[in-house]
Amino acid sequence: MDDRNSRQRHRRLRTRSRRNVRRLKASNIQPDEQDAPEHEAAPRTWRELMEDGKALMDAGRAEEAALSFCYAHDLRPDHVVTIQHLGAALLRAGDPKRALGWFDEGLWAAPGNPILLHGKGLAYHALRARGRALEAFRSVVARDADASASWQSIADLTPDECERLHAIGAAADALLRACTRPTAGAEDFFRGATALIEARRFDEAVWFVEKHFHCFAAPRIAHDKLASAHYRRGAFADAFFHKLRALQCLAPEDVGSAGAAGQFDPGAARAALADIYDILGAAGVPAFLAAGTLLGFMRSGGPLAHDRDIDLGVMRDDEGGPDIAKILREHPALMLPRAARPGDRYFGLTHKHVGIDIFLYANDDDAGVCGFSDHPGDIEWRFSAFDAIAQRFSDRTFRIPSGAERYLAETYGADWRRADKGFASAISSPALSGVDDYARAFYSVARAERSLLLGDREKAAALIAQSPIKIEFNIPLSAPPAIAATPAKATNSNDAEA
C-alpha cells in the first residue's frame, strides 16, 4: 500500500510540475538569449537546472527561476530542497497560491521542515490569511527557538502586544546566538545589531557593535549602527560623532550618480497619502496634512517633487491615544516597523514604496507640540494652537491646520512660498524648541549621507551647512570625503535652543 501511495504521489507531482511549466511558459517569459537555460534545445542535469534557478533568483528574475526549478523537479520529484526553491520562486514571482501548494507538498514528504513551514507562513500572509500565517510561524519556533525569521514574522503579524514583544526579544536572542557560530558572517552581525535596536536593548546594542566592530562588512555600517543605538537611547552627542564617522567612511563608489536622487514620485505619494489618511479615518482618527506635505498642497495642490516622504498629523488625547500602532498593525496592507511601540509620539512606515511619517500633536500651554520621542533634547516642534479644518484640493478634501499659512511660517519661515530644496525642518525650522544641538547636527549628517548615497551632492552640502555643530565638508568626487567637525559649544540636552 505504501509503495502504491508513493507511486501515485510521484505521478501527481510530475503532473503538477508539468502544469506549472505550461503556465509559466504561457506567462510570456522571454529570457535573455545569452544567459537563460535552453531547456528544450539541450537537456540539462538537475544540478545545472538548480544552479540556473538560483542565479535567476539572485538576478531578480523569479518567474524564470520558477521555470528552471520546475524542470529540476521533473528530474527529482521527491527532492525537498527543489520543492523549497520552487515554492520560494513562485512566492517571489507573485503567485502565493501555487507557492502554498508546493510548500504543502514538501511538508507531506518532510513533516515539520522549518523552511517549508516558514514559506507556508509567508504564502498565507501574501494571501492575507493572517491567522494561518501566524499558525505556521508559531509551528516553526515551537520546533526551533533559533528560527529568527519566524520570530520576526510573528512580531510583524500578531495582534497581541505581549506576544509581539516576546517575539522581538526572542528574535534578537536567536540572532546573537547565530553570531557565536564559526560560520557567522557580516550579515549575521548586522542583523543582530538591528534586532537589538528593534528590541530597544540600546546599551546592549552599543556593547555588541563595539565588541564585534571588525565583524561588520565595513566600518561605515558599524558606525551607522552605533549612531542609531546611541540616538535611540538619547545620547545625541555620541550619535552625532558616530554618524559623522560613517560619513567619513563613505567610499567614492558609495556615492550615487547624478540624477539617482529623483526617486520621489508625487503621484505615487498622493495615492499612498490617500490610503493612510482613509485608513486612519475609518478607524475614527481624523488625520491632517502636516509639515512638508501641507507645504506642497498649499503651494501647488499636491506633494512636492523634491520631497522625501508624506507627513500627517493626529491630535493626541489626554490619555495618550489614539493607538496608532494598533490601527496600523491590524490593517492587512500595512507593516509597521518592529521598533515602534504603542504610545510613541511618532510613527514611520513605508506604504507602496512611499515613506509615511505620522506625528501625534499634543496641546501644551495653548501650543501644539509634536516630536520624535520623549527624550529631553530630541527633535520637537512647537506651534501656535490650531484646530484641523477641511480644505478642498482639486479632486478631494483633506483636513489641514486652521491658520495653515501661520503654521507654515512657523515651520519654514516667512518666505515659505519660496522653494528651498535643501531646507530640513528637523535642523533649521523656527518652530524647533528645546532641541539639543547634537540632535540637530545628527540629522544634518544623517540626511547628508542619504543625499550622497542618492547622488545629490548639492543637497548634501546644503544639509551640512545647516548643522549647528560646525562641519567642514568636501563633497566626494574621486576621493573619499574629508570631513572635520568642531563643536560650536557643548550644550545641555535639557536647555539647548534651536
Coordinates of C-alpha atoms in Angstrom, one line a residue:
M1 CA 0.0 0.0 0.0
D2 CA 2.8 2.4 0.9
D3 CA 4.5 1.7 -2.4
R4 CA 1.3 2.3 -4.4
N5 CA 0.7 5.7 -2.5
S6 CA 4.2 6.7 -3.2
R7 CA 3.9 6.0 -6.9
Q8 CA 0.5 7.8 -7.1
R9 CA 2.1 10.8 -5.4
H10 CA 5.0 10.7 -7.8
R11 CA 2.7 10.8 -10.7
R12 CA 0.7 13.7 -9.1
L13 CA 3.9 15.7 -8.5
R14 CA 5.1 15.2 -12.1
T15 CA 1.7 16.3 -13.4
R16 CA 1.7 19.4 -11.2
S17 CA 5.3 20.2 -12.2
R18 CA 4.5 19.9 -15.9
R19 CA 1.3 22.0 -15.4
N20 CA 3.4 24.7 -13.8
V21 CA 5.9 24.6 -16.7
R22 CA 3.0 25.1 -19.1
R23 CA 1.6 28.0 -17.1
L24 CA 5.0 29.7 -16.7
K25 CA 5.6 29.4 -20.4
A26 CA 2.2 30.9 -21.1
S27 CA 3.1 33.9 -18.9
N28 CA 5.2 35.3 -21.8
I29 CA 8.5 34.8 -20.1
Q30 CA 11.2 35.7 -22.6
P31 CA 14.6 35.0 -21.1
D32 CA 17.7 36.8 -22.4
E33 CA 19.2 34.6 -25.0
Q34 CA 22.7 34.8 -23.6
D35 CA 22.1 33.7 -20.1
A36 CA 18.8 31.8 -20.0
P37 CA 18.9 28.0 -19.9
E38 CA 17.7 26.5 -23.2
H39 CA 15.7 23.7 -21.6
E40 CA 14.0 22.5 -24.8
A41 CA 17.1 22.6 -27.1
A42 CA 19.6 20.9 -24.7
P43 CA 18.5 18.7 -21.8
R44 CA 20.2 19.8 -18.6
T45 CA 21.1 17.9 -15.4
W46 CA 19.3 18.5 -12.2
R47 CA 22.4 20.3 -10.7
E48 CA 22.6 22.6 -13.7
L49 CA 18.9 23.5 -13.6
M50 CA 19.2 24.2 -9.8
E51 CA 22.2 26.5 -10.4
D52 CA 20.4 28.3 -13.2
G53 CA 17.4 28.8 -11.0
K54 CA 19.4 30.2 -8.1
A55 CA 21.3 32.6 -10.4
L56 CA 18.0 33.8 -11.9
M57 CA 16.7 34.4 -8.3
D58 CA 19.7 36.4 -7.5
A59 CA 19.1 38.4 -10.6
G60 CA 15.6 39.2 -9.6
R61 CA 14.0 37.1 -12.3
A62 CA 11.7 34.9 -10.2
E63 CA 9.4 33.7 -12.9
E64 CA 12.2 32.4 -15.0
A65 CA 13.8 30.8 -11.8
A66 CA 10.5 29.0 -11.1
L67 CA 10.5 27.6 -14.6
S68 CA 14.1 26.3 -14.1
F69 CA 13.1 24.7 -10.7
C70 CA 10.1 23.1 -12.4
Y71 CA 12.3 21.4 -14.9
A72 CA 14.6 20.3 -12.0
H73 CA 11.6 19.0 -10.1
D74 CA 10.7 16.8 -13.1
L75 CA 14.0 15.1 -12.6
R76 CA 13.7 14.7 -8.8
P77 CA 10.1 14.9 -7.8
D78 CA 10.6 14.0 -4.2
H79 CA 13.6 16.2 -3.6
V80 CA 12.6 18.6 -0.7
V81 CA 15.2 21.3 -1.4
T82 CA 14.0 21.5 -5.0
I83 CA 10.4 22.0 -3.8
Q84 CA 11.6 24.6 -1.3
H85 CA 13.2 26.6 -4.1
L86 CA 10.3 26.2 -6.4
G87 CA 7.8 27.4 -3.7
A88 CA 10.1 30.4 -2.9
A89 CA 10.4 31.4 -6.6
L90 CA 6.6 31.2 -7.1
L91 CA 6.1 33.3 -4.0
R92 CA 8.6 35.9 -5.1
A93 CA 7.0 35.9 -8.6
G94 CA 3.7 37.0 -7.0
D95 CA 1.9 33.6 -7.1
P96 CA 1.4 32.8 -3.4
K97 CA -1.5 30.3 -4.1
R98 CA 0.6 28.0 -6.2
A99 CA 3.6 28.5 -3.8
L100 CA 1.4 27.4 -0.9
G101 CA 0.5 24.2 -2.8
W102 CA 4.2 23.3 -3.3
F103 CA 5.1 24.1 0.4
D104 CA 2.3 21.7 1.4
E105 CA 3.6 19.0 -1.0
G106 CA 7.1 19.4 0.6
L107 CA 5.7 19.1 4.1
W108 CA 4.0 15.8 3.0
A109 CA 7.5 14.5 2.3
A110 CA 9.2 16.3 5.2
P111 CA 6.8 17.0 8.0
G112 CA 7.8 19.8 10.3
N113 CA 10.5 21.1 7.9
P114 CA 11.1 24.7 9.2
I115 CA 12.0 26.2 5.9
L116 CA 8.8 24.8 4.3
L117 CA 6.7 25.9 7.2
H118 CA 8.2 29.4 7.1
G119 CA 7.5 29.5 3.4
K120 CA 3.9 28.4 4.0
G121 CA 3.5 31.2 6.5
L122 CA 4.8 33.7 4.0
A123 CA 2.4 32.4 1.4
Y124 CA -0.6 32.7 3.8
H125 CA 0.5 36.2 4.6
A126 CA 0.6 37.1 0.9
L127 CA -2.9 35.7 0.6
R128 CA -3.9 37.9 3.6
A129 CA -4.7 34.9 5.8
R130 CA -3.0 36.3 8.8
G131 CA -4.3 33.7 11.3
R132 CA -3.0 30.8 9.3
A133 CA 0.3 32.6 8.6
L134 CA 0.8 33.0 12.4
E135 CA 0.0 29.4 13.0
A136 CA 2.7 28.4 10.6
F137 CA 5.3 30.7 12.1
R138 CA 4.4 29.5 15.6
S139 CA 4.9 25.9 14.5
V140 CA 8.4 26.8 13.3
V141 CA 9.6 28.4 16.6
A142 CA 8.0 25.6 18.6
R143 CA 10.4 23.3 16.8
D144 CA 13.4 25.6 16.6
A145 CA 14.0 28.5 19.0
D146 CA 16.8 29.8 16.8
A147 CA 14.4 30.5 13.8
S148 CA 14.9 34.2 14.0
A149 CA 13.0 34.9 10.7
S150 CA 9.9 33.2 12.0
W151 CA 10.1 35.1 15.3
Q152 CA 10.3 38.3 13.4
S153 CA 7.3 37.3 11.2
I154 CA 5.3 36.7 14.4
A155 CA 6.3 40.1 15.7
D156 CA 5.2 41.7 12.4
L157 CA 1.7 40.0 12.3
T158 CA 0.5 39.2 15.8
P159 CA -2.3 41.4 17.3
D160 CA -1.1 40.5 20.8
E161 CA 1.4 43.1 22.0
C162 CA 2.8 40.8 24.7
E163 CA 3.5 38.1 22.1
R164 CA 4.9 40.7 19.8
L165 CA 7.4 42.0 22.4
H166 CA 8.4 38.4 23.3
A167 CA 8.9 37.6 19.6
I168 CA 11.1 40.7 19.1
G169 CA 13.3 39.7 22.1
A170 CA 13.4 36.1 21.0
A171 CA 14.5 37.0 17.5
A172 CA 17.3 39.2 18.9
D173 CA 18.5 36.3 21.2
A174 CA 18.4 33.9 18.3
L175 CA 20.5 36.2 16.1
L176 CA 23.0 36.8 18.9
R177 CA 23.4 33.0 19.2
A178 CA 23.9 32.9 15.4
C179 CA 26.8 35.3 15.8
T180 CA 28.7 32.9 18.1
R181 CA 28.9 30.2 15.4
P182 CA 32.1 29.7 13.5
T183 CA 30.2 30.3 10.2
A184 CA 28.8 33.7 11.3
G185 CA 29.3 36.4 8.6
A186 CA 28.9 40.1 8.4
E187 CA 25.2 39.9 7.6
D188 CA 24.6 38.0 10.9
F189 CA 26.3 40.7 12.9
F190 CA 24.3 43.4 11.0
R191 CA 21.0 41.6 11.7
G192 CA 22.0 41.0 15.3
A193 CA 22.6 44.7 15.9
T194 CA 19.4 45.7 14.2
A195 CA 17.4 43.2 16.2
L196 CA 18.8 44.6 19.5
I197 CA 17.8 48.1 18.5
E198 CA 14.3 46.9 17.5
A199 CA 14.1 45.2 20.9
R200 CA 15.1 48.6 22.5
R201 CA 18.1 47.0 24.1
F202 CA 20.2 50.0 23.2
D203 CA 23.0 49.6 25.7
E204 CA 23.4 46.0 24.7
A205 CA 23.4 47.1 21.0
V206 CA 26.3 49.5 21.7
W207 CA 28.3 46.9 23.5
F208 CA 27.6 44.3 20.8
V209 CA 28.7 46.6 17.9
E210 CA 31.8 47.8 19.7
K211 CA 32.8 44.3 20.7
H212 CA 32.4 43.0 17.1
F213 CA 33.2 46.2 15.2
H214 CA 35.5 44.4 12.7
C215 CA 33.0 41.7 12.0
F216 CA 30.7 44.1 10.1
A217 CA 31.0 44.4 6.3
A218 CA 32.5 47.9 6.5
P219 CA 33.4 50.4 9.3
R220 CA 30.7 52.7 7.9
I221 CA 28.0 50.1 8.6
A222 CA 29.2 49.6 12.2
H223 CA 29.3 53.4 12.8
D224 CA 25.8 53.7 11.4
K225 CA 24.5 51.1 13.9
L226 CA 26.3 52.7 16.8
A227 CA 24.8 56.1 15.8
S228 CA 21.3 54.6 15.7
A229 CA 21.6 52.9 19.1
H230 CA 23.1 56.0 20.7
Y231 CA 20.4 58.3 19.3
R232 CA 17.6 56.0 20.3
R233 CA 18.9 56.0 23.9
G234 CA 19.1 59.8 23.9
A235 CA 22.9 60.1 23.7
F236 CA 22.8 62.7 20.9
A237 CA 26.5 63.7 21.0
D238 CA 27.7 60.1 20.7
A239 CA 25.1 59.5 18.0
F240 CA 26.4 62.6 16.1
F241 CA 30.0 61.6 16.2
H242 CA 29.4 58.0 15.0
K243 CA 27.2 59.3 12.2
L244 CA 29.9 61.7 11.2
R245 CA 32.4 58.8 11.2
A246 CA 30.1 56.8 9.0
L247 CA 30.1 59.8 6.6
Q248 CA 33.8 60.0 6.7
C249 CA 34.0 56.3 5.7
L250 CA 32.0 56.8 2.5
A251 CA 34.0 55.4 -0.4
P252 CA 33.8 57.2 -3.8
E253 CA 32.0 54.2 -5.2
D254 CA 29.3 54.5 -2.5
V255 CA 28.2 57.9 -3.7
G256 CA 25.4 57.7 -6.2
S257 CA 25.5 59.2 -9.7
A258 CA 23.9 62.5 -10.5
G259 CA 20.2 62.0 -11.1
A260 CA 19.8 59.0 -8.9
A261 CA 18.0 61.2 -6.3
G262 CA 14.9 61.6 -8.3
Q263 CA 13.1 58.7 -6.7
F264 CA 10.1 60.5 -5.1
D265 CA 7.1 60.2 -7.3
P266 CA 4.4 62.8 -6.3
G267 CA 1.7 60.8 -8.0
A268 CA 2.5 57.6 -6.0
A269 CA 2.9 59.7 -2.9
R270 CA -0.5 61.2 -3.3
A271 CA -2.0 57.7 -3.7
A272 CA -0.2 56.5 -0.6
L273 CA -1.3 59.6 1.3
A274 CA -4.9 58.9 0.4
D275 CA -4.7 55.3 1.6
I276 CA -3.2 56.1 5.0
Y277 CA -5.5 59.1 5.5
D278 CA -8.5 57.0 4.8
I279 CA -7.3 54.0 6.9
L280 CA -6.9 56.3 9.9
G281 CA -10.3 58.0 9.2
A282 CA -12.0 54.6 9.0
A283 CA -10.6 53.8 12.5
G284 CA -12.2 57.1 13.8
V285 CA -8.9 59.0 13.8
P286 CA -9.1 62.3 11.8
A287 CA -5.6 63.0 10.4
F288 CA -4.5 66.2 8.8
L289 CA -1.8 67.3 6.4
A290 CA 1.3 68.5 8.1
A291 CA 4.9 69.8 7.5
G292 CA 6.2 69.2 4.0
T293 CA 3.0 67.6 2.7
L294 CA 1.0 70.6 3.8
L295 CA 3.6 72.9 2.2
G296 CA 3.3 71.1 -1.1
F297 CA -0.5 71.2 -1.1
M298 CA -0.6 74.9 -0.2
R299 CA 2.0 75.7 -2.8
S300 CA 0.9 73.6 -5.7
G301 CA -2.0 71.4 -4.7
G302 CA 0.0 68.2 -4.1
P303 CA 3.2 66.6 -2.8
L304 CA 6.4 68.5 -3.7
A305 CA 8.5 66.8 -6.4
H306 CA 11.7 67.2 -4.3
D307 CA 10.2 65.9 -1.0
R308 CA 11.2 62.6 0.6
D309 CA 8.1 61.4 2.3
I310 CA 4.5 62.1 3.3
D311 CA 3.7 63.9 6.6
L312 CA 0.5 63.5 8.5
G313 CA -0.6 64.8 11.9
V314 CA -3.0 63.4 14.5
M315 CA -4.3 65.2 17.6
R316 CA -3.3 63.3 20.8
D317 CA -5.9 63.0 23.5
D318 CA -5.4 63.4 27.2
E319 CA -4.9 59.6 27.7
G320 CA -2.1 59.5 25.1
G321 CA -4.3 58.0 22.4
P322 CA -5.3 57.2 19.8
D323 CA -3.5 53.9 19.5
I324 CA -1.9 54.5 16.1
A325 CA 0.3 51.4 16.4
K326 CA -2.7 49.1 16.9
I327 CA -4.6 50.7 13.9
L328 CA -1.7 50.3 11.6
R329 CA -0.7 46.8 12.7
E330 CA -4.2 45.5 12.3
H331 CA -4.5 46.6 8.7
P332 CA -3.6 43.7 6.3
A333 CA -1.9 46.0 3.8
L334 CA 0.4 47.8 6.2
M335 CA 3.6 46.7 8.0
L336 CA 4.8 48.9 10.9
P337 CA 8.5 48.7 11.9
R338 CA 9.2 46.4 14.8
A339 CA 10.9 49.2 16.7
A340 CA 7.5 51.0 17.0
R341 CA 5.6 50.8 20.3
P342 CA 2.1 51.9 21.5
G343 CA 2.3 55.4 23.0
D344 CA 5.1 56.6 20.7
R345 CA 4.9 60.2 19.5
Y346 CA 6.0 59.4 16.0
F347 CA 5.4 56.5 13.6
G348 CA 7.3 56.0 10.4
L349 CA 6.4 53.3 7.8
T350 CA 6.6 52.6 4.1
H351 CA 3.5 52.1 2.0
K352 CA 3.5 51.5 -1.7
H353 CA 7.2 52.4 -1.7
V354 CA 6.5 55.8 -0.2
G355 CA 7.7 56.9 3.2
I356 CA 4.9 57.9 5.6
D357 CA 5.5 60.0 8.8
I358 CA 2.7 60.3 11.3
F359 CA 3.2 62.7 14.2
L360 CA 0.9 62.9 17.3
Y361 CA 0.3 66.5 18.3
A362 CA -0.4 67.4 21.9
N363 CA -1.8 70.6 23.4
D364 CA 0.7 72.2 25.8
D365 CA 0.0 75.7 27.3
D366 CA -2.1 76.8 24.3
A367 CA 0.5 75.4 21.8
G368 CA 0.6 72.4 19.5
V369 CA 3.6 70.3 20.2
C370 CA 5.0 67.2 18.3
G371 CA 8.3 65.5 18.1
F372 CA 10.2 62.2 17.7
S373 CA 10.4 60.9 21.2
D374 CA 10.2 61.8 24.9
H375 CA 14.0 62.1 25.4
P376 CA 14.9 65.6 26.6
G377 CA 16.6 67.4 23.7
D378 CA 15.2 65.3 20.9
I379 CA 13.7 67.0 17.9
E380 CA 10.5 68.8 18.9
W381 CA 8.4 71.5 17.3
R382 CA 6.1 74.0 19.0
F383 CA 3.4 75.8 17.1
S384 CA 0.6 78.2 17.8
A385 CA -2.5 76.3 18.8
F386 CA -4.7 75.2 15.9
D387 CA -7.7 73.0 15.0
A388 CA -8.0 70.8 12.0
I389 CA -10.4 72.1 9.3
A390 CA -11.5 70.6 5.9
Q391 CA -9.9 72.0 2.8
R392 CA -10.7 71.0 -0.8
F393 CA -7.7 70.3 -3.1
S394 CA -8.7 69.5 -6.7
D395 CA -10.1 66.0 -6.6
R396 CA -10.6 65.5 -2.9
T397 CA -10.8 67.1 0.6
F398 CA -8.2 66.8 3.3
R399 CA -8.0 68.3 6.8
I400 CA -5.3 70.9 7.4
P401 CA -4.4 73.0 10.4
S402 CA -6.5 76.1 10.8
G403 CA -4.4 79.1 10.1
A404 CA -2.3 77.0 7.7
E405 CA -0.2 79.9 6.5
R406 CA 0.7 80.8 10.1
Y407 CA 1.6 77.1 10.7
L408 CA 3.9 77.1 7.6
A409 CA 5.5 80.4 8.5
E410 CA 6.3 79.0 12.0
T411 CA 7.7 75.8 10.4
Y412 CA 9.6 77.1 7.4
G413 CA 9.9 80.9 8.0
A414 CA 8.1 83.9 6.5
D415 CA 9.3 83.0 2.9
W416 CA 7.8 79.5 3.0
R417 CA 6.3 80.1 -0.5
R418 CA 9.9 80.1 -2.0
A419 CA 11.3 76.7 -2.9
D420 CA 14.4 75.7 -0.9
K421 CA 15.3 72.1 -1.7
G422 CA 18.0 71.9 0.9
F423 CA 15.8 73.0 3.9
A424 CA 15.2 70.4 6.6
S425 CA 12.7 71.2 9.4
A426 CA 14.5 68.8 11.8
I427 CA 17.6 71.0 11.5
S428 CA 16.5 74.6 10.8
S429 CA 12.8 75.1 11.5
P430 CA 12.0 78.2 13.5
A431 CA 9.4 76.0 15.4
L432 CA 12.2 73.8 16.9
S433 CA 12.0 74.2 20.7
G434 CA 14.5 72.9 23.4
V435 CA 16.4 70.8 20.9
D436 CA 19.9 69.7 21.6
D437 CA 22.4 71.0 19.1
Y438 CA 23.8 67.5 18.7
A439 CA 20.4 66.1 17.8
R440 CA 20.1 68.7 15.0
A441 CA 23.6 68.0 13.9
F442 CA 22.9 64.3 13.8
Y443 CA 20.1 64.8 11.3
S444 CA 22.3 67.2 9.3
V445 CA 24.8 64.5 8.8
A446 CA 22.3 61.6 8.5
R447 CA 20.4 63.3 5.7
A448 CA 23.6 64.5 4.0
E449 CA 24.8 60.9 4.0
R450 CA 21.5 59.8 2.5
S451 CA 21.6 62.5 -0.2
L452 CA 25.1 61.5 -1.2
L453 CA 24.1 57.8 -1.5
L454 CA 21.4 59.0 -3.8
G455 CA 23.8 61.2 -5.8
D456 CA 22.5 64.6 -4.7
R457 CA 25.8 66.4 -3.8
E458 CA 24.2 69.9 -3.8
K459 CA 21.6 68.9 -1.2
A460 CA 24.2 67.1 0.9
A461 CA 26.2 70.3 1.1
A462 CA 23.2 72.4 2.0
L463 CA 22.3 70.0 4.8
I464 CA 25.8 70.1 6.2
A465 CA 25.8 73.9 6.1
Q466 CA 22.7 73.9 8.4
S467 CA 24.3 72.0 11.2
P468 CA 24.7 73.9 14.5
I469 CA 27.9 72.0 15.0
K470 CA 30.4 73.3 12.5
I471 CA 31.4 70.7 10.0
E472 CA 34.0 71.2 7.2
F473 CA 32.9 69.0 4.4
N474 CA 34.4 68.3 1.0
I475 CA 31.9 66.8 -1.5
P476 CA 33.5 63.4 -2.6
L477 CA 34.3 63.3 -6.3
S478 CA 37.2 60.9 -7.0
A479 CA 38.5 60.5 -3.4
P480 CA 36.8 59.7 0.0
P481 CA 35.2 62.7 1.7
A482 CA 37.4 64.7 4.0
I483 CA 35.4 65.9 7.0
A484 CA 36.3 67.5 10.2
A485 CA 33.9 68.7 13.0
T486 CA 34.4 71.3 15.6
P487 CA 31.7 71.6 18.3
A488 CA 30.4 75.2 18.4
K489 CA 29.6 74.7 22.1
A490 CA 28.8 71.9 24.5
T491 CA 25.1 72.1 25.2
N492 CA 23.0 70.7 27.9
S493 CA 20.4 68.4 26.3
N494 CA 17.7 69.9 28.6
D495 CA 18.1 73.6 27.6
A496 CA 19.6 73.7 24.1
E497 CA 17.8 76.2 21.8
A498 CA 17.5 75.8 18.0

